[in-house]
């Protein structure tokens, strides 16, 4: 049903007609120390990780640094992964988002951060961010589902997820009460969940 | 806790809470299954948003990462974290197994019973199991009795699925014995394998058969800091091929 992002099974099968291992199967091999499994896993997950990290961190060199950190951490902690934690991609993206957000928040502590928030309040710049996300999404389905949200739901989610803002900052940027943003992030994501057909 | 704490699932799934709020909400998650379930779904939804903006990284990043992993020690199966540089064993994450003092004490009771010919266990089936194990291993209890009599004997125990393992060690006797009881029976082509673990990794201490009780004279404890037991193919493995079903610190 929702195959736009999910199929992590590589299509290359070396002409043997054998299904290539899934990211989940590879991660199990990686946990046993297999470097070749990690190399195959890299081919499946490095681009989603790098794309998300770059979206949040912006600076190219820092984005590469954070991506490397995330990938090495996946190698280091592969034995913690179990299928109950969801797909391997989900596992990787959750780690990538958190590391990217940690990077921008620690780098932009105090005044820097305030200036960034102030700069983001500028309507033109915000429109640019929203536009960029809307036009560059590689997954048609995610774009379609995003466009099915209310403006406030979409803007809140885009700022929080793709820009790495806290919900307090989102409230400030959108000049909307904190409680409203909290609710919009939740009901917006629930609508995305249902639109994408995500199950726990 | 404010009544609308449940509505923080969205902000949490998007990493949009302040650190303090995140901590508080994680405490809430530990006791709210509805939120836990919702968070899992919303995190998976957020990951879809992330995957939708994939960009191929430069080739040199790939090379750097592949070099870096060859220099990066992995957490070992089962979540034991071995920290190399300072020689300290890192925090141990207990997931599937826990050390329960009461069961450990029961194991020592069985040992004492075996060593001194006194059995003091009430439940009949336990008694039979213990007696069976004891008669089978009667000879092997001599070193156990000797150890129990040593002034500097130290013990440590672990449990798994109703089975237990107890290690007794004495520096003055320079002797270490591991005794297992009631270990779940594995298929005939499997064996329990005992490992000494330190920051350099795992080394095999010996095999303990495929279940119930057994005694292992440990001759090469080396500088092991932890003992781990895994289920391996019969004959044992060079390195563990599965997560430890049990582990515990080497007696001090
Ligand atoms: Zn709740």
XYZ file of C-alpha atoms and ligand atoms in Angstrom:
453
model
C 0.000 0.000 0.000
C 2.559 2.598 1.010
C 5.603 1.619 -0.886
C 7.093 4.981 -1.670
C 9.566 5.006 1.193
C 9.429 1.589 2.758
C 11.090 -0.758 0.295
C 14.562 -0.942 1.733
C 15.299 -4.243 0.094
C 17.909 -3.548 -2.529
C 16.832 -4.368 -6.011
C 20.312 -5.381 -7.084
C 20.567 -9.125 -6.809
C 23.671 -9.810 -8.848
C 21.547 -11.667 -11.370
C 21.192 -14.652 -9.081
C 17.493 -14.150 -8.591
C 18.029 -14.103 -4.840
C 16.315 -11.382 -2.867
C 18.892 -8.973 -1.471
C 18.862 -8.750 2.319
C 16.588 -6.188 3.940
C 17.972 -3.410 6.115
C 16.610 -5.292 9.136
C 18.462 -8.470 8.181
C 21.618 -6.491 7.511
C 21.423 -4.776 10.876
C 21.393 -8.192 12.573
C 24.559 -9.092 10.657
C 26.109 -5.747 11.546
C 25.449 -6.486 15.227
C 27.612 -9.594 14.766
C 30.443 -7.453 13.478
C 30.008 -7.884 9.727
C 31.649 -4.984 7.918
C 30.331 -6.112 4.555
C 26.768 -6.086 5.920
C 27.411 -2.557 7.155
C 28.590 -1.543 3.705
C 25.330 -2.839 2.224
C 23.335 -1.158 4.958
C 25.126 2.094 4.198
C 23.846 1.931 0.637
C 20.301 1.737 1.973
C 20.274 4.313 4.734
C 23.052 6.856 4.158
C 20.985 9.016 1.790
C 17.905 9.334 3.999
C 20.153 10.132 6.962
C 22.239 12.688 5.100
C 19.180 14.348 3.553
C 17.471 14.809 6.897
C 20.603 15.929 8.731
C 21.423 18.473 6.037
C 17.898 19.818 6.145
C 18.255 20.541 9.862
C 21.938 21.404 10.231
C 22.236 23.364 6.952
C 26.014 23.746 6.987
C 27.403 21.167 4.586
C 30.589 20.229 6.465
C 28.736 19.925 9.763
C 26.040 17.849 8.081
C 28.671 15.399 6.901
C 30.112 15.273 10.409
C 26.766 14.545 12.018
C 25.909 11.953 9.351
C 29.192 10.196 10.038
C 28.506 10.246 13.786
C 25.080 8.729 13.249
C 26.345 5.967 10.950
C 29.195 5.047 13.285
C 26.773 5.034 16.214
C 24.531 2.639 14.270
C 27.532 0.362 13.830
C 28.451 0.629 17.493
C 24.980 0.027 18.908
C 23.550 -2.350 16.291
C 23.065 -5.060 18.922
C 20.419 -2.902 20.606
C 18.185 -3.065 17.577
C 15.250 -5.453 17.727
C 12.400 -5.676 15.210
C 9.993 -4.531 17.951
C 11.639 -1.135 17.641
C 10.211 -0.798 14.150
C 11.988 -0.812 10.819
C 15.729 -0.341 10.583
C 15.115 2.879 8.672
C 12.905 4.152 11.480
C 15.657 3.310 13.968
C 18.226 5.157 11.873
C 16.078 8.208 11.171
C 15.111 8.605 14.823
C 18.781 8.626 15.790
C 19.658 10.983 12.922
C 16.948 13.475 13.848
C 17.985 13.561 17.464
C 21.676 13.998 16.677
C 20.988 16.732 14.136
C 18.749 18.589 16.564
C 21.337 18.198 19.343
C 23.899 19.753 17.016
C 21.906 22.845 16.107
C 20.675 23.382 19.650
C 24.092 23.132 21.295
C 25.755 25.182 18.577
C 23.177 27.869 18.815
C 22.869 28.226 22.535
C 21.794 31.517 24.070
C 22.188 34.602 21.899
C 22.902 32.786 18.640
C 19.802 30.808 19.135
C 17.729 33.870 19.912
C 19.014 35.567 16.796
C 18.164 32.539 14.753
C 14.648 32.479 16.106
C 14.368 36.209 15.456
C 15.618 35.730 11.912
C 13.201 32.913 11.378
C 10.356 35.180 12.400
C 10.942 36.994 9.178
C 8.045 35.979 6.968
C 10.025 35.766 3.784
C 12.562 33.376 5.233
C 9.880 31.200 6.718
C 8.074 30.994 3.402
C 11.322 29.901 1.824
C 11.739 27.071 4.287
C 8.181 25.903 3.850
C 8.459 26.173 0.067
C 11.730 24.286 -0.067
C 10.238 21.400 1.836
C 7.079 21.355 -0.195
C 8.861 21.317 -3.551
C 11.813 19.113 -2.832
C 10.156 16.240 -1.134
C 11.202 13.149 -2.971
C 8.292 11.189 -1.831
C 5.084 12.109 -3.607
C 3.088 10.469 -0.893
C 4.575 12.461 1.945
C 4.050 15.642 -0.045
C 0.456 14.728 -0.757
C -0.211 13.925 2.885
C 1.478 17.130 4.049
C -0.734 19.119 1.731
C -3.773 17.501 3.324
C -2.986 19.155 6.656
C -4.270 22.533 7.802
C -1.789 25.369 7.301
C -1.056 25.562 11.010
C -0.530 21.803 11.315
C 1.804 21.758 8.334
C 3.808 24.818 9.354
C 4.196 23.522 12.909
C 5.394 20.106 11.791
C 7.745 21.523 9.165
C 9.363 23.908 11.649
C 9.669 21.278 14.379
C 10.804 18.368 12.259
C 12.677 19.801 9.288
C 13.977 22.907 11.002
C 14.694 21.404 14.409
C 12.735 24.027 16.365
C 11.296 23.255 19.795
C 7.558 23.641 20.106
C 8.113 26.806 22.158
C 10.042 28.290 19.261
C 7.366 27.144 16.855
C 4.769 28.932 18.991
C 6.884 32.073 18.931
C 7.560 31.876 15.195
C 3.928 31.350 14.329
C 2.729 33.774 17.010
C 0.355 31.135 18.319
C -0.323 29.961 21.903
C 1.856 27.128 23.178
C -1.109 24.839 23.886
C -2.375 25.243 20.340
C 1.006 24.296 18.837
C 1.270 21.279 21.110
C -2.134 20.115 19.902
C -1.459 20.880 16.224
C 1.813 18.915 16.295
C -0.077 15.946 17.664
C -3.217 16.032 15.541
C -1.179 16.943 12.448
C 1.110 13.963 12.957
C -1.875 11.701 13.604
C -3.379 12.833 10.318
C -0.040 12.142 8.599
C 0.087 8.737 10.231
C -3.349 7.832 8.925
C -2.648 9.279 5.488
C 0.623 7.328 5.195
C -0.909 4.196 6.676
C 1.757 3.928 9.354
C 1.110 1.313 12.005
C 2.917 0.976 15.300
C 1.370 15.864 36.161
C -0.935 18.124 34.242
C -3.962 16.388 32.721
C -2.973 17.248 29.163
C 0.442 15.584 29.378
C -0.851 12.995 26.912
C -0.982 15.634 24.190
C 2.823 15.916 24.262
C 3.201 12.768 22.135
C 3.466 14.803 18.928
C 6.081 17.251 20.214
C 8.023 14.362 21.739
C 8.006 12.335 18.512
C 9.412 15.387 16.705
C 12.173 15.967 19.317
C 10.538 19.335 19.948
C 10.461 19.274 23.748
C 12.972 21.095 25.930
C 15.342 18.706 27.747
C 13.499 19.069 31.073
C 10.130 18.432 29.515
C 11.518 15.498 27.601
C 12.701 13.886 30.820
C 9.370 14.413 32.525
C 7.509 13.043 29.534
C 9.736 9.978 29.390
C 8.802 9.266 33.000
C 5.181 9.505 31.953
C 5.800 7.161 29.013
C 7.107 4.524 31.395
C 3.677 4.296 32.986
C 1.300 5.184 30.140
C 0.875 2.464 27.535
C -1.504 4.586 25.440
C 1.141 7.285 24.990
C 3.868 4.687 24.406
C 1.851 3.162 21.604
C 0.997 6.528 20.090
C 4.610 7.720 20.304
C 5.798 4.608 18.459
C 3.415 5.341 15.620
C 4.188 9.052 15.500
C 7.949 8.432 15.555
C 7.495 6.038 12.633
C 5.460 8.739 10.878
C 8.184 11.324 11.473
C 10.743 8.923 10.036
C 8.743 8.855 6.826
C 9.021 12.636 6.659
C 12.764 12.265 7.110
C 13.172 9.607 4.451
C 11.256 11.798 2.019
C 14.119 14.288 1.799
C 16.936 11.827 1.093
C 20.065 13.233 -0.524
C 23.019 11.105 -1.615
C 26.063 12.034 0.471
C 29.468 12.588 -1.138
C 31.512 9.467 -1.865
C 34.311 10.554 0.487
C 31.884 10.406 3.397
C 31.294 6.754 2.634
C 35.021 6.069 2.650
C 35.501 7.879 5.950
C 32.652 6.003 7.597
C 33.865 2.612 6.388
C 37.337 3.334 7.767
C 35.937 4.685 11.021
C 33.911 1.560 11.812
C 36.984 -0.640 11.569
C 38.393 1.371 14.477
C 35.169 1.457 16.478
C 34.445 -1.275 18.971
C 30.851 -2.426 18.958
C 28.687 -2.945 21.968
C 28.695 -6.695 22.417
C 25.570 -8.810 21.947
C 23.154 -8.502 24.801
C 24.119 -4.943 25.540
C 27.304 -5.440 27.512
C 29.296 -2.327 26.873
C 33.036 -2.780 26.989
C 35.041 0.368 27.359
C 38.537 -0.005 26.075
C 40.770 2.895 26.942
C 40.448 3.084 30.706
C 40.000 -0.636 31.156
C 36.715 -0.097 32.941
C 33.680 -2.125 32.167
C 30.907 0.207 31.207
C 27.362 0.164 32.348
C 25.589 -3.091 31.781
C 22.187 -2.926 30.276
C 20.022 -5.662 31.630
C 17.217 -6.523 29.317
C 16.297 -10.169 29.132
C 17.927 -11.282 32.279
C 18.271 -9.976 35.781
C 20.149 -11.127 38.799
C 17.744 -12.154 41.477
C 19.347 -12.539 44.848
C 16.741 -15.032 46.079
C 17.424 -17.472 43.281
C 21.131 -17.004 43.743
C 20.693 -17.826 47.399
C 18.739 -20.944 46.428
C 21.609 -21.988 44.193
C 24.026 -21.631 47.065
C 21.636 -23.663 49.209
C 21.729 -26.441 46.625
C 25.516 -26.230 46.584
C 25.718 -26.477 50.331
C 23.264 -29.345 50.277
C 25.391 -31.148 47.719
C 28.578 -30.535 49.598
C 27.300 -31.632 52.965
C 24.689 -34.167 52.036
C 21.808 -32.159 53.402
C 18.919 -31.228 51.173
C 16.579 -28.575 52.435
C 14.251 -27.754 49.626
C 10.524 -28.048 50.028
C 8.888 -28.290 46.631
C 8.938 -31.904 45.522
C 9.831 -31.419 41.914
C 12.633 -29.059 42.883
C 13.860 -31.648 45.331
C 13.919 -34.327 42.679
C 15.679 -32.044 40.237
C 18.226 -31.067 42.843
C 18.797 -34.649 43.972
C 19.215 -35.793 40.395
C 21.735 -33.073 39.724
C 23.540 -33.762 42.969
C 23.905 -37.506 42.548
C 25.125 -37.037 39.005
C 27.724 -34.559 40.077
C 28.656 -35.996 43.455
C 32.370 -36.191 42.743
C 32.473 -32.742 41.369
C 31.332 -31.311 44.680
C 34.626 -32.057 46.363
C 36.207 -28.849 45.055
C 33.013 -26.999 45.965
C 33.198 -28.232 49.546
C 36.840 -27.233 49.661
C 36.019 -23.784 48.340
C 33.136 -23.290 50.743
C 35.538 -24.019 53.586
C 38.093 -21.469 52.408
C 38.221 -18.279 54.509
C 38.386 -16.030 51.482
C 35.698 -17.636 49.286
C 33.687 -15.198 47.227
C 30.546 -16.040 45.321
C 28.491 -14.460 42.594
C 25.404 -15.709 40.809
C 23.238 -15.137 37.820
C 19.885 -16.554 36.789
C 18.053 -17.162 33.542
C 14.696 -18.826 32.846
C 14.606 -20.562 36.211
C 18.182 -21.832 35.963
C 21.038 -20.429 37.945
C 24.797 -20.333 37.900
C 26.988 -19.689 40.894
C 30.673 -18.967 40.809
C 32.865 -19.598 43.815
C 36.418 -18.350 43.873
C 39.212 -18.304 46.396
C 42.517 -16.559 45.858
C 44.263 -18.491 48.633
C 43.282 -21.786 46.980
C 43.744 -20.281 43.527
C 40.586 -22.078 42.530
C 37.384 -21.095 40.789
C 34.345 -23.286 40.170
C 31.137 -22.512 38.354
C 28.090 -24.586 39.259
C 24.818 -24.483 37.379
C 21.450 -25.810 38.445
C 18.099 -26.218 36.687
C 19.356 -24.769 33.431
C 16.614 -25.118 30.765
C 17.326 -28.072 28.485
C 18.431 -27.037 25.005
C 18.278 -29.217 21.879
C 20.961 -31.920 21.747
C 22.937 -30.015 19.125
C 23.360 -27.015 21.441
C 25.512 -26.409 24.487
C 25.857 -23.807 27.185
C 29.192 -22.045 26.885
C 30.774 -19.994 29.624
C 32.758 -16.877 28.784
C 35.158 -14.666 30.646
C 34.654 -11.067 29.574
C 36.913 -8.072 29.882
C 37.625 -4.948 27.865
C 39.495 -7.032 25.300
C 36.430 -9.154 24.601
C 35.258 -12.695 25.283
C 37.323 -15.810 25.964
C 35.850 -19.246 26.435
C 36.003 -20.794 29.910
C 34.390 -24.048 28.916
C 31.172 -25.866 28.088
C 28.368 -26.915 30.412
C 26.292 -29.317 28.327
C 22.805 -28.633 27.083
C 20.917 -28.160 30.323
C 20.065 -28.870 33.975
C 23.067 -28.971 36.325
C 26.810 -29.054 35.853
C 30.108 -28.049 37.391
C 32.956 -26.361 35.628
C 36.464 -26.070 37.015
C 37.687 -22.752 35.748
C 41.382 -22.931 35.097
C 41.881 -19.853 32.974
C 39.864 -17.006 34.434
C 42.527 -14.587 33.222
C 41.578 -11.023 34.009
C 37.894 -11.567 33.302
C 35.665 -9.005 34.961
C 32.362 -10.561 33.964
C 31.081 -14.063 33.350
C 28.613 -14.626 30.544
C 26.754 -17.755 29.458
C 25.496 -18.230 25.917
C 23.804 -21.054 24.015
C 26.104 -22.249 21.236
C 26.217 -25.062 18.686
C 27.413 -28.325 20.301
C 31.190 -28.263 20.631
C 31.188 -24.564 21.420
C 32.208 -21.480 19.478
C 35.349 -19.384 19.195
C 33.327 -16.261 20.001
C 29.720 -15.958 21.169
C 27.195 -16.271 18.349
C 24.203 -15.273 20.479
C 23.335 -12.885 23.265
C 24.276 -14.026 26.763
C 21.304 -15.555 28.561
C 22.994 -14.612 31.793
C 25.955 -12.625 33.020
C 27.357 -11.425 36.291
C 30.474 -9.851 37.702
C 33.400 -12.058 38.640
C 33.524 -12.391 42.433
C 35.821 -9.747 43.898
Zn -0.170 9.291 28.455
